[in-house]
Amino acid sequence: MSEIATATPQGHIEVRNFSLSYETIDGSVEAVTNTHIHVKPGEFVSIVGPSGCGKSTFLNAVAGFLKPTTGTITVDGERVSRPSAERGMVFQQYSLFPWKTVRENVEFGLKMRGMPRSQRERAARTLLGLAGLEAFEKHYPEKLSGGMKQRVGIVRALATGPKVLLLDEPFGALDAQTRVIMQQILTNMWQRLKISVLFVTHDIDEAIFLSDRVYCMTARPGSIKAEIPIPLERPRQQSMMMSSEFLALRRGLMSLIREESLKAMGGEINDLGMQGLNIELHGHSLADVL
Amino acid sequence: MPAAAAVTEPSPAPVATPTPASPSFGALAGRWYRLNQDRLRATAIGVISLAAFLLVWHLLTTYRVVFFVRFTNVPSPLAVYASFTKAIHDPKFLMHIVFSCRRIFFGFSLAAIVGVPLGLIMGRFKLVHEVVFPVAEVLRPIPAIAWVPMAIMLWPTNEQSIVFITFLGSFFPILVNTLHGMSLVDPVLVRAAQCLGARERSIFREVYFPASLPHIFTGLTIGMGVAWVSLIAAEMISGQYGIGYFTWEAYSLVQYADIALGMIAIGVLGLGSSLLIRGAGQLVMPWRAK
Ligand SMILES: Nc1ncnc2c1ncn2[C@@H]1O[C@H](COP(=O)(O)OP(=O)(O)O)[C@@H](O)[C@H]1O
Ligand SMILES: [Mg+2]
């Protein structure tokens, strides 16, 4: 544990000129285009954007699951070519192994690394303790609430001591109260472990509350529309969400996102045809009809 | 550091823990009764239903009812019971049972040993799937009994051909269900394993295999049922020993009570073997225990 905690900050993510297209039956669909981002060692960076804009695609490429069509992704100067334990990932769908107990789930990365059983058991217990989960180490994931599952997911991703943590809308399926607690836990773990975090969400408040910097993505094909530094001081309290500083940031981001959401929806509506929205009025005015 | 203390701050969500057991025996018994009420009810009704079945059987045979079907020669439950008490002291009857069980054991085990790994490999490696699948699809619809003449030609001894028929009967359900299980493995779990440092072999062992286990056991259960069907048919046609042969022989020798005894023995053996598989499934998949 102490070895992880005192490690020097590393995990510099650099993405240059990134684009990714999916090959489909209708030809190639560009999901993300011309994207540049970076995450400094130990920084907490979020990406917000309307749904379908390519956030997951982008994060999956950083994780090494998808190959960029153009551009490069590097972590500490090393090019990302395949998934690795250096880049921990937390998925929205929890993705715990149902056939493993909570502790076995957390141990998994260490087991893959060849750590002896007794040693990794100890490490897993320590980590579970940090997340307030030691009482559940022998439970199977099915028996846990969503918030607990996701806590295990985060602990599991951190257990191998990755350089960066990637999270894809990890709290999207949780209720509001649980989400707030989870945000607190994530912040605390991040500060303690001093690792870089790339966090994807469509929740603006969440992005502002958690991040040092927020990237705002455009509608599909996604690219970076704006980069907003979040100068709020840390540690952050729930009460800060009412501060004028927070609200100003929120307003700014909100208007950027709204534009893009409308664009995304407009595209959808055009794709489907506007029939449903174009009410035939046969010369009458709307007031007559109503 | 202060952040460390904050990590444990959110208390784990409350989980229903059983209240401490009360020392009073009466209260305990009462609670046990309430918890198991449904099961007790089902058992009671089950016993009544079986008793009613025996009673109807008894009445139909003692009064030799002829109403579309003829109960004139059908043995009564008491006659069957009498032949049962005689049979359990008859080493020949026990030998029939031993022979059938041995054939099931070898035929079914072989089917599981070949079918499960083949299904796993076919599910993982496209080329193997492309090569094996068409052949399997052509052979699969052929009922195992239709193989009897071919089996007699193929195998030097009668015993081997009967085991072969049993093998064929259970092989395809096992293969097909294993394949189905492989096709349903959640890709997110595979990704989760990959970014925890798992390589191909570990992913196979730690993700694909356990994820497919529920379907593998479905295949084993169905396969066991078909194994008995195929075995009995093969024994009736070409056997020299075995419970199927015993039943058919009883008909030839006009020992009607033994026909029913043979049938019931087959039913009990089939039930027993499927219970064995269910038990094994619960042992291997503790995470699915209720
Ligand atoms: N495997 C795929 N094949 C084709 N198109 C895809 C595939 N995955 C995602 N897409 C498309 O790419 C776009 C971006 O998807 P995604 O990255 O999941 O967006 P987000 O995570 O921001 O909601 C969407 O329009 C989606 O339809
Ligand atoms: Mg997404």
Coordinates of C-alpha atoms and ligand atoms in Angstrom, one line a residue:
Chain A
M1 CA 0.0 0.0 0.0
S2 CA 2.6 2.5 1.1
E3 CA 4.6 1.7 -2.1
I4 CA 1.6 2.8 -4.2
A5 CA 0.8 5.8 -2.0
T6 CA 4.2 7.4 -2.2
A7 CA 5.0 6.7 -5.8
T8 CA 6.0 9.8 -7.7
P9 CA 3.2 11.2 -9.9
Q10 CA 3.3 9.7 -13.4
G11 CA 0.8 8.9 -16.1
H12 CA 1.1 11.7 -18.6
I13 CA -1.5 11.0 -21.3
E14 CA -1.0 12.7 -24.6
V15 CA -3.4 12.3 -27.5
R16 CA -2.6 14.0 -30.8
N17 CA -4.6 14.3 -33.9
F18 CA -6.8 11.4 -33.0
S19 CA -9.7 10.2 -35.1
L20 CA -11.5 6.9 -35.2
S21 CA -14.0 5.5 -37.7
Y22 CA -16.1 2.4 -37.4
E23 CA -16.5 0.3 -40.5
T24 CA -20.1 -0.5 -41.0
I25 CA -22.3 -1.9 -43.8
D26 CA -23.1 1.7 -44.9
G27 CA -19.5 2.6 -45.1
S28 CA -17.2 4.1 -42.5
V29 CA -18.7 6.1 -39.7
E30 CA -16.5 8.7 -38.2
A31 CA -17.1 8.6 -34.4
V32 CA -14.3 10.9 -33.2
T33 CA -12.3 13.3 -35.3
N34 CA -9.3 15.5 -35.0
T35 CA -9.0 15.3 -31.2
H36 CA -6.1 16.5 -29.1
I37 CA -6.1 16.2 -25.3
H38 CA -3.5 15.7 -22.6
V39 CA -3.6 14.8 -19.0
K40 CA -0.7 15.8 -16.8
P41 CA 0.6 13.5 -14.2
G42 CA -1.7 13.4 -11.2
E43 CA -4.3 15.5 -12.9
F44 CA -8.0 14.9 -12.9
V45 CA -9.5 15.6 -16.3
S46 CA -13.1 15.1 -17.5
I47 CA -14.6 14.8 -20.9
V48 CA -18.2 15.9 -21.2
G49 CA -20.4 15.7 -24.3
P50 CA -23.8 14.7 -25.5
S51 CA -24.5 11.0 -25.6
G52 CA -23.4 9.4 -28.8
C53 CA -20.6 11.9 -29.4
G54 CA -17.9 9.4 -29.1
K55 CA -16.8 9.6 -25.5
S56 CA -16.7 5.8 -25.0
T57 CA -15.0 5.3 -28.3
F58 CA -12.3 7.8 -27.3
L59 CA -11.8 6.2 -23.8
N60 CA -11.7 2.7 -25.3
A61 CA -9.0 3.8 -27.6
V62 CA -7.0 5.3 -24.7
A63 CA -7.4 2.0 -22.9
G64 CA -6.1 0.2 -25.9
F65 CA -9.2 -1.7 -26.9
L66 CA -9.6 0.2 -30.2
K67 CA -7.0 1.3 -32.6
P68 CA -7.0 5.0 -33.7
T69 CA -7.7 5.5 -37.4
T70 CA -5.3 8.4 -37.3
G71 CA -3.2 10.0 -34.6
T72 CA -1.3 8.8 -31.6
I73 CA -2.0 8.0 -28.0
T74 CA 0.9 7.9 -25.6
V75 CA 1.2 7.4 -21.9
D76 CA 4.5 8.6 -20.4
G77 CA 5.9 8.7 -24.0
E78 CA 5.0 5.1 -24.7
R79 CA 2.6 4.4 -27.4
V80 CA -0.7 2.7 -26.5
S81 CA -1.1 -0.4 -28.6
R82 CA -3.1 -2.8 -26.5
P83 CA -4.9 -3.0 -23.1
S84 CA -2.6 -3.1 -20.1
A85 CA -2.7 -3.0 -16.4
E86 CA -1.0 0.3 -16.5
R87 CA -4.3 1.8 -17.5
G88 CA -7.0 0.8 -15.1
M89 CA -10.6 1.1 -16.4
V90 CA -14.0 1.4 -14.7
F91 CA -17.0 0.7 -16.8
Q92 CA -20.5 2.0 -16.4
Q93 CA -21.9 -1.6 -16.4
Y94 CA -19.9 -2.4 -13.3
S95 CA -18.3 -5.4 -15.0
L96 CA -17.4 -7.3 -11.9
F97 CA -16.8 -11.0 -12.4
P98 CA -20.0 -12.6 -11.0
W99 CA -18.1 -15.9 -10.3
K100 CA -15.6 -14.2 -8.0
T101 CA -16.1 -12.8 -4.6
V102 CA -15.5 -9.2 -3.9
R103 CA -12.0 -9.9 -2.7
E104 CA -11.2 -12.3 -5.6
N105 CA -12.3 -9.5 -8.0
V106 CA -10.0 -7.0 -6.3
E107 CA -7.2 -9.6 -6.3
F108 CA -7.6 -10.4 -10.0
G109 CA -5.0 -7.9 -11.4
L110 CA -2.5 -9.0 -8.8
K111 CA -3.1 -12.6 -9.6
M112 CA -2.4 -11.9 -13.3
R113 CA 0.8 -10.3 -12.3
G114 CA 1.8 -13.5 -10.5
M115 CA 1.7 -12.2 -6.9
P116 CA 1.5 -15.1 -4.4
R117 CA -1.9 -15.8 -2.9
S118 CA -1.3 -14.7 0.7
Q119 CA 0.3 -11.4 -0.4
R120 CA -2.4 -10.5 -2.7
E121 CA -5.1 -11.4 -0.2
R122 CA -3.5 -8.9 2.2
A123 CA -3.3 -6.2 -0.4
A124 CA -6.9 -6.7 -1.4
R125 CA -8.1 -6.5 2.2
T126 CA -6.2 -3.3 2.7
L127 CA -7.7 -1.7 -0.4
L128 CA -11.2 -2.9 0.5
G129 CA -10.8 -1.4 3.9
L130 CA -10.0 2.0 2.3
A131 CA -13.2 1.8 0.5
G132 CA -15.2 0.7 3.5
L133 CA -15.9 -2.7 1.9
E134 CA -14.0 -5.1 4.2
A135 CA -17.2 -6.5 5.6
F136 CA -18.2 -7.6 2.1
E137 CA -15.0 -9.3 0.9
K138 CA -16.6 -12.8 0.8
H139 CA -19.8 -11.6 -0.9
Y140 CA -20.5 -12.3 -4.6
P141 CA -21.2 -9.1 -6.6
E142 CA -24.8 -10.1 -7.3
K143 CA -25.6 -9.4 -3.6
L144 CA -24.2 -5.9 -3.7
S145 CA -25.9 -2.6 -4.4
G146 CA -24.9 -0.6 -7.4
G147 CA -22.8 1.8 -5.4
M148 CA -20.9 -1.0 -3.7
K149 CA -20.4 -2.7 -7.0
Q150 CA -18.8 0.4 -8.5
R151 CA -16.7 0.9 -5.4
V152 CA -15.3 -2.6 -5.9
G153 CA -14.8 -1.8 -9.6
I154 CA -12.7 1.2 -8.7
V155 CA -10.8 -0.6 -6.1
R156 CA -10.1 -3.5 -8.5
A157 CA -8.8 -1.1 -11.1
L158 CA -6.6 0.6 -8.6
A159 CA -5.2 -2.6 -7.0
T160 CA -2.5 -3.1 -9.6
G161 CA -1.2 0.5 -9.1
P162 CA -2.0 1.8 -12.6
K163 CA -0.5 5.0 -13.9
V164 CA -3.8 6.3 -15.1
L165 CA -7.4 5.5 -14.2
L166 CA -10.0 5.7 -17.0
L167 CA -13.7 5.9 -16.0
D168 CA -16.6 5.7 -18.5
E169 CA -19.7 7.2 -16.9
P170 CA -19.0 5.1 -13.8
F171 CA -21.8 6.7 -11.8
G172 CA -24.4 7.0 -14.5
A173 CA -26.6 4.2 -13.2
L174 CA -26.5 5.3 -9.6
D175 CA -29.1 7.4 -7.7
A176 CA -28.2 11.0 -6.8
Q177 CA -27.2 10.4 -3.2
T178 CA -25.0 7.4 -3.9
R179 CA -23.4 9.3 -6.8
V180 CA -22.3 12.1 -4.4
I181 CA -20.8 9.6 -2.0
M182 CA -19.0 7.9 -4.9
Q183 CA -17.6 11.2 -6.1
Q184 CA -16.2 11.8 -2.7
I185 CA -14.6 8.3 -2.5
L186 CA -13.1 8.7 -6.0
T187 CA -11.7 12.1 -5.1
N188 CA -10.1 10.8 -1.9
M189 CA -8.6 7.8 -3.6
W190 CA -7.3 10.0 -6.4
Q191 CA -5.6 12.4 -4.0
R192 CA -4.2 9.6 -2.0
L193 CA -2.8 7.6 -4.9
K194 CA -1.7 10.7 -7.0
I195 CA -2.6 9.1 -10.3
S196 CA -3.9 10.7 -13.4
V197 CA -7.6 10.3 -14.0
L198 CA -9.5 10.6 -17.3
F199 CA -13.2 10.7 -16.5
V200 CA -16.0 10.6 -19.0
T201 CA -19.5 11.8 -18.1
H202 CA -22.5 13.6 -19.5
D203 CA -23.1 15.1 -16.1
I204 CA -21.8 18.7 -16.1
D205 CA -22.0 19.1 -12.3
E206 CA -20.1 15.9 -11.8
A207 CA -17.4 17.0 -14.2
I208 CA -16.9 20.4 -12.6
F209 CA -17.0 19.1 -9.1
L210 CA -14.4 16.4 -9.7
S211 CA -12.0 17.9 -12.2
D212 CA -9.0 20.1 -12.6
R213 CA -9.9 20.5 -16.2
V214 CA -12.9 19.7 -18.4
Y215 CA -12.9 19.0 -22.1
C216 CA -16.2 19.6 -23.8
M217 CA -16.9 17.5 -26.9
T218 CA -18.9 18.3 -29.9
A219 CA -21.7 16.2 -31.3
R220 CA -20.7 13.3 -33.6
P221 CA -18.2 13.1 -35.0
G222 CA -16.8 14.2 -31.7
S223 CA -13.9 16.6 -31.3
I224 CA -12.8 18.9 -28.6
K225 CA -14.9 22.1 -28.7
A226 CA -13.5 23.7 -25.6
E227 CA -11.1 23.2 -22.7
I228 CA -12.2 24.7 -19.4
P229 CA -9.9 24.9 -16.4
I230 CA -11.7 24.4 -13.0
P231 CA -9.9 26.7 -10.5
L232 CA -12.1 25.7 -7.6
E233 CA -9.9 25.0 -4.5
R234 CA -9.5 21.6 -3.0
P235 CA -10.7 19.8 -0.9
R236 CA -14.0 20.4 -2.5
Q237 CA -17.2 20.4 -0.5
Q238 CA -20.7 19.6 -1.6
S239 CA -21.6 23.2 -0.5
M240 CA -19.4 24.6 -3.2
M241 CA -21.9 23.6 -5.8
M242 CA -23.9 26.6 -4.8
S243 CA -21.0 29.1 -5.0
S244 CA -21.2 31.7 -7.7
E245 CA -17.9 30.5 -9.1
F246 CA -19.3 27.0 -9.6
L247 CA -22.5 28.3 -11.1
A248 CA -20.7 30.5 -13.5
L249 CA -18.6 27.5 -14.7
R250 CA -21.8 25.5 -14.9
R251 CA -23.6 28.1 -17.0
G252 CA -20.7 28.3 -19.4
L253 CA -20.4 24.5 -19.9
M254 CA -24.2 24.1 -20.0
S255 CA -24.5 26.5 -23.0
L256 CA -21.7 24.7 -24.8
I257 CA -23.3 21.3 -24.3
R258 CA -26.8 22.5 -25.1
E259 CA -25.6 23.6 -28.5
E260 CA -24.1 20.3 -29.2
S261 CA -27.0 18.3 -27.8
L262 CA -29.3 20.2 -30.1
K263 CA -27.0 19.5 -33.0
A264 CA -27.0 15.8 -32.1
M265 CA -30.7 15.6 -31.8
G266 CA -31.2 17.7 -34.9
G267 CA -29.2 15.1 -36.8
E268 CA -31.3 12.4 -35.4
I269 CA -34.6 14.1 -36.3
N270 CA -33.4 14.8 -39.8
D271 CA -32.4 11.1 -40.1
L272 CA -35.8 9.9 -39.0
G273 CA -37.6 12.5 -41.1
M274 CA -39.5 15.4 -39.6
Q275 CA -42.9 14.0 -40.3
G276 CA -43.9 13.7 -36.7
L277 CA -43.0 17.3 -36.0
N278 CA -44.4 18.9 -39.1
I279 CA -48.1 19.1 -38.3
E280 CA -50.2 19.7 -41.4
L281 CA -52.4 22.7 -40.6
H282 CA -54.2 22.9 -43.9
G283 CA -54.2 26.7 -44.0
H284 CA -55.5 27.1 -40.4
S285 CA -53.4 28.8 -37.9
L286 CA -52.2 26.8 -34.9
A287 CA -54.5 28.8 -32.7
D288 CA -57.5 27.6 -34.7
V289 CA -56.6 24.0 -34.3
L290 CA -56.0 24.1 -30.6
Chain B
M1 CA -2.7 12.3 5.7
P2 CA -6.1 13.6 6.3
A3 CA -7.5 12.3 3.0
A4 CA -6.9 8.8 4.2
A5 CA -9.3 9.2 7.1
A6 CA -11.9 10.7 4.8
V7 CA -11.8 7.6 2.5
T8 CA -13.4 5.5 5.1
E9 CA -15.9 8.1 6.0
P10 CA -18.9 7.0 4.0
S11 CA -20.3 4.0 5.9
P12 CA -21.1 0.9 3.9
A13 CA -24.7 0.8 2.9
P14 CA -26.8 -1.2 5.3
V15 CA -27.3 -4.8 4.4
A16 CA -30.0 -7.1 5.9
T17 CA -28.2 -9.1 8.6
P18 CA -30.1 -11.9 10.3
T19 CA -31.1 -10.8 13.8
P20 CA -29.3 -12.8 16.5
A21 CA -30.9 -16.2 16.9
S22 CA -33.2 -16.3 19.9
P23 CA -32.5 -19.0 22.4
S24 CA -36.0 -20.3 22.6
F25 CA -36.5 -23.6 20.7
G26 CA -40.2 -22.9 20.1
A27 CA -39.5 -19.6 18.5
L28 CA -36.8 -21.1 16.3
A29 CA -39.1 -23.9 15.2
G30 CA -41.8 -21.4 14.4
R31 CA -39.4 -19.2 12.4
W32 CA -38.1 -22.3 10.5
Y33 CA -41.7 -23.2 9.7
R34 CA -42.5 -19.8 8.4
L35 CA -39.4 -19.7 6.3
N36 CA -40.0 -23.1 4.8
Q37 CA -43.8 -22.9 4.6
D38 CA -43.8 -23.0 0.8
R39 CA -41.5 -25.9 0.6
L40 CA -43.4 -27.9 3.2
R41 CA -46.6 -27.3 1.3
A42 CA -45.0 -28.4 -2.0
T43 CA -43.7 -31.5 -0.4
A44 CA -47.0 -32.4 1.2
I45 CA -48.9 -31.9 -2.0
G46 CA -46.3 -33.9 -3.9
V47 CA -46.7 -36.8 -1.5
I48 CA -50.5 -36.7 -1.9
S49 CA -50.2 -36.5 -5.7
L50 CA -48.0 -39.5 -5.9
A51 CA -50.3 -41.5 -3.5
A52 CA -53.3 -40.6 -5.8
F53 CA -51.3 -41.8 -8.8
L54 CA -50.7 -45.1 -7.1
L55 CA -54.3 -45.4 -6.1
V56 CA -55.6 -44.8 -9.6
W57 CA -53.1 -47.2 -11.0
H58 CA -54.2 -49.8 -8.4
L59 CA -57.9 -49.3 -9.2
L60 CA -57.4 -49.4 -13.0
T61 CA -55.5 -52.7 -12.7
T62 CA -57.6 -54.5 -10.1
Y63 CA -60.8 -53.8 -12.0
R64 CA -59.0 -54.5 -15.3
V65 CA -60.5 -51.4 -16.9
V66 CA -60.9 -51.4 -20.7
F67 CA -61.7 -47.9 -22.0
F68 CA -59.8 -47.3 -25.2
V69 CA -56.6 -48.4 -23.4
R70 CA -56.6 -51.9 -21.9
F71 CA -55.5 -52.5 -18.4
T72 CA -56.2 -56.2 -18.6
N73 CA -52.5 -57.3 -18.6
V74 CA -51.1 -54.3 -16.8
P75 CA -49.5 -55.3 -13.5
S76 CA -50.8 -53.7 -10.3
P77 CA -48.6 -51.7 -8.0
L78 CA -48.6 -54.5 -5.5
A79 CA -47.5 -57.0 -8.2
V80 CA -44.7 -54.6 -9.2
Y81 CA -43.7 -54.2 -5.5
A82 CA -43.6 -58.0 -5.1
S83 CA -41.3 -58.3 -8.2
F84 CA -39.2 -55.4 -6.8
T85 CA -38.6 -57.2 -3.5
K86 CA -37.6 -60.3 -5.4
A87 CA -35.4 -58.4 -7.8
I88 CA -33.3 -56.6 -5.2
H89 CA -32.1 -60.0 -4.0
D90 CA -31.4 -61.2 -7.5
P91 CA -27.8 -60.6 -8.5
K92 CA -28.8 -60.7 -12.1
F93 CA -31.2 -57.7 -11.8
L94 CA -28.5 -55.7 -10.0
M95 CA -26.0 -56.6 -12.7
H96 CA -28.4 -55.2 -15.3
I97 CA -28.4 -51.9 -13.4
V98 CA -24.6 -52.0 -13.0
F99 CA -24.2 -52.5 -16.7
S100 CA -26.5 -49.6 -17.6
C101 CA -24.8 -47.3 -15.1
R102 CA -21.4 -48.2 -16.4
R103 CA -22.4 -47.5 -20.0
I104 CA -23.9 -44.2 -19.0
F105 CA -20.8 -43.3 -17.0
F106 CA -18.4 -44.0 -19.9
G107 CA -20.6 -42.7 -22.7
F108 CA -21.6 -39.5 -20.9
S109 CA -18.2 -38.8 -19.4
L110 CA -16.6 -39.2 -22.9
A111 CA -19.2 -36.8 -24.3
A112 CA -18.5 -34.2 -21.6
I113 CA -14.7 -34.6 -21.9
V114 CA -14.9 -34.1 -25.7
G115 CA -17.9 -31.8 -25.9
V116 CA -17.1 -29.2 -23.4
P117 CA -13.5 -28.4 -24.5
L118 CA -14.5 -28.6 -28.1
G119 CA -17.3 -26.1 -27.5
L120 CA -15.0 -23.8 -25.6
I121 CA -12.4 -23.9 -28.3
M122 CA -14.9 -23.5 -31.1
G123 CA -16.3 -20.5 -29.3
R124 CA -12.9 -18.9 -29.1
F125 CA -11.3 -19.8 -32.3
K126 CA -13.2 -19.0 -35.5
L127 CA -11.3 -21.4 -37.7
V128 CA -12.1 -24.4 -35.5
H129 CA -15.7 -23.3 -35.5
E130 CA -15.8 -23.0 -39.2
V131 CA -14.3 -26.4 -39.7
V132 CA -16.3 -28.3 -37.1
F133 CA -19.7 -26.6 -37.1
P134 CA -21.0 -27.8 -40.6
V135 CA -20.1 -31.4 -39.8
A136 CA -21.8 -31.1 -36.4
E137 CA -24.9 -29.6 -37.9
V138 CA -25.2 -32.4 -40.4
L139 CA -24.8 -35.2 -37.8
R140 CA -26.8 -33.5 -35.0
P141 CA -30.3 -34.2 -36.3
I142 CA -29.6 -37.9 -36.6
P143 CA -31.1 -39.6 -33.5
A144 CA -28.7 -41.7 -31.7
I145 CA -30.9 -44.8 -32.2
A146 CA -30.5 -44.4 -36.0
W147 CA -26.8 -45.0 -35.4
V148 CA -27.3 -48.5 -34.0
P149 CA -26.6 -50.5 -37.2
M150 CA -23.7 -48.3 -38.0
A151 CA -22.3 -48.5 -34.5
I152 CA -22.5 -52.3 -34.7
M153 CA -20.4 -52.2 -37.9
L154 CA -18.0 -49.6 -36.5
W155 CA -17.1 -51.2 -33.1
P156 CA -15.8 -54.7 -32.5
T157 CA -17.8 -55.4 -29.4
N158 CA -21.5 -54.9 -28.5
E159 CA -20.5 -53.1 -25.4
Q160 CA -18.5 -50.5 -27.3
S161 CA -21.2 -49.8 -29.7
I162 CA -23.8 -49.2 -26.9
V163 CA -21.4 -46.8 -25.2
F164 CA -20.8 -45.1 -28.5
I165 CA -24.6 -44.6 -28.9
T166 CA -24.8 -43.2 -25.4
F167 CA -21.9 -40.9 -26.2
L168 CA -23.6 -39.7 -29.4
G169 CA -26.8 -39.0 -27.6
S170 CA -25.3 -36.7 -25.0
F171 CA -22.5 -35.2 -27.1
F172 CA -24.5 -32.8 -29.2
P173 CA -26.5 -31.2 -26.4
I174 CA -23.3 -30.6 -24.5
L175 CA -21.5 -29.2 -27.5
V176 CA -24.3 -26.9 -28.6
N177 CA -25.0 -25.5 -25.1
T178 CA -21.3 -24.9 -24.4
L179 CA -21.0 -23.0 -27.7
H180 CA -24.1 -21.0 -26.8
G181 CA -22.6 -20.2 -23.4
M182 CA -19.4 -19.0 -25.1
S183 CA -21.4 -16.8 -27.5
L184 CA -23.1 -15.0 -24.6
V185 CA -19.9 -14.1 -22.7
D186 CA -20.2 -10.4 -21.9
P187 CA -17.4 -8.6 -23.9
V188 CA -17.2 -6.0 -21.1
L189 CA -15.9 -8.7 -18.8
V190 CA -13.3 -9.7 -21.3
R191 CA -12.2 -6.1 -21.5
A192 CA -12.2 -5.7 -17.8
A193 CA -9.9 -8.7 -17.6
Q194 CA -7.6 -7.4 -20.3
C195 CA -7.1 -4.0 -18.6
L196 CA -6.2 -5.9 -15.4
G197 CA -3.3 -7.5 -17.3
A198 CA -4.9 -10.8 -18.3
R199 CA -3.6 -12.4 -21.4
E200 CA -5.3 -14.9 -23.8
R201 CA -4.9 -18.0 -21.6
S202 CA -5.9 -16.3 -18.4
I203 CA -8.9 -14.8 -20.1
F204 CA -10.0 -18.2 -21.3
R205 CA -9.6 -19.7 -17.8
E206 CA -10.8 -16.8 -15.7
V207 CA -13.6 -15.4 -17.9
Y208 CA -14.8 -17.5 -20.8
F209 CA -14.9 -20.7 -18.9
P210 CA -16.7 -19.6 -15.7
A211 CA -19.0 -17.4 -17.7
S212 CA -20.0 -20.4 -19.8
L213 CA -20.5 -22.7 -16.9
P214 CA -24.2 -22.2 -16.4
H215 CA -24.8 -23.1 -20.0
I216 CA -22.4 -26.0 -19.9
F217 CA -24.4 -27.4 -17.0
T218 CA -27.6 -26.9 -18.9
G219 CA -26.0 -29.0 -21.7
L220 CA -24.8 -31.6 -19.2
T221 CA -28.3 -31.9 -17.8
I222 CA -30.0 -32.2 -21.2
G223 CA -27.1 -34.5 -22.4
M224 CA -27.7 -36.8 -19.4
G225 CA -31.4 -37.1 -20.3
V226 CA -30.7 -37.9 -23.9
A227 CA -27.9 -40.4 -22.8
W228 CA -30.5 -42.5 -21.0
V229 CA -33.0 -42.3 -23.9
S230 CA -30.3 -43.5 -26.3
L231 CA -28.9 -46.1 -23.9
I232 CA -32.3 -47.7 -23.3
A233 CA -33.1 -47.8 -27.0
A234 CA -29.7 -49.3 -27.8
E235 CA -30.1 -51.9 -25.0
M236 CA -33.5 -52.9 -26.2
I237 CA -32.2 -53.4 -29.8
S238 CA -28.8 -55.0 -29.2
G239 CA -28.0 -55.4 -25.6
Q240 CA -27.3 -58.5 -23.6
Y241 CA -27.4 -56.8 -20.2
G242 CA -28.7 -53.6 -19.0
I243 CA -32.0 -52.3 -17.6
G244 CA -33.4 -51.6 -21.1
Y245 CA -32.6 -55.1 -22.1
F246 CA -34.2 -56.3 -18.8
T247 CA -37.4 -54.4 -19.6
W248 CA -37.6 -55.8 -23.2
E249 CA -36.8 -59.3 -22.0
A250 CA -39.6 -59.1 -19.5
Y251 CA -42.0 -58.5 -22.3
S252 CA -40.7 -61.4 -24.3
L253 CA -41.0 -63.7 -21.3
V254 CA -44.5 -62.4 -20.5
Q255 CA -43.4 -61.2 -17.1
Y256 CA -45.5 -58.1 -17.0
A257 CA -44.6 -56.9 -13.5
D258 CA -41.0 -56.8 -14.5
I259 CA -41.8 -54.5 -17.4
A260 CA -43.1 -51.9 -15.0
L261 CA -40.3 -52.6 -12.6
G262 CA -37.8 -51.9 -15.4
M263 CA -39.5 -48.7 -16.4
I264 CA -39.5 -47.4 -12.8
A265 CA -35.9 -48.4 -12.4
I266 CA -35.0 -46.4 -15.5
G267 CA -37.0 -43.4 -14.2
V268 CA -35.3 -43.5 -10.8
L269 CA -31.8 -43.9 -12.4
G270 CA -32.5 -41.0 -14.7
L271 CA -33.7 -38.8 -11.9
G272 CA -30.7 -39.8 -9.8
S273 CA -28.2 -39.0 -12.4
S274 CA -29.7 -35.6 -13.2
L275 CA -29.7 -34.8 -9.4
L276 CA -26.0 -35.7 -9.4
I277 CA -25.4 -33.2 -12.1
R278 CA -27.4 -30.5 -10.4
G279 CA -25.4 -31.1 -7.2
A280 CA -22.1 -30.9 -9.1
G281 CA -23.3 -27.6 -10.7
Q282 CA -24.1 -26.1 -7.3
L283 CA -20.6 -27.2 -6.1
V284 CA -18.8 -25.7 -9.1
M285 CA -20.9 -22.5 -9.3
P286 CA -21.3 -21.3 -5.7
W287 CA -22.0 -17.8 -6.9
R288 CA -25.3 -19.0 -8.3
A289 CA -26.5 -20.5 -5.0
K290 CA -29.7 -19.0 -3.9
Ligands
LIG1 N1 -19.1 -0.8 -33.0 C1 -19.6 0.3 -33.6 N2 -19.9 0.3 -34.9 C2 -20.4 1.3 -35.5 N3 -20.7 2.5 -34.9 C3 -20.5 2.6 -33.6 C4 -19.9 1.5 -32.8 N4 -19.8 1.9 -31.5 C5 -20.2 3.1 -31.5 N5 -20.7 3.6 -32.7 C6 -21.2 4.9 -33.0 O1 -20.2 5.9 -32.7 C7 -20.8 7.0 -32.0 C8 -20.1 7.2 -30.7 O2 -20.4 6.2 -29.8 P1 -19.9 6.2 -28.3 O3 -18.5 6.3 -28.3 O4 -20.5 5.0 -27.6 O5 -20.6 7.5 -27.7 P2 -20.8 8.0 -26.2 O6 -20.0 7.2 -25.4 O7 -20.4 9.5 -26.3 O8 -22.3 8.0 -26.0 C9 -22.2 6.7 -31.9 O9 -22.9 7.4 -32.9 C10 -22.4 5.2 -32.1 O10 -23.6 4.9 -32.8
MG2 MG -20.7 5.9 -23.7

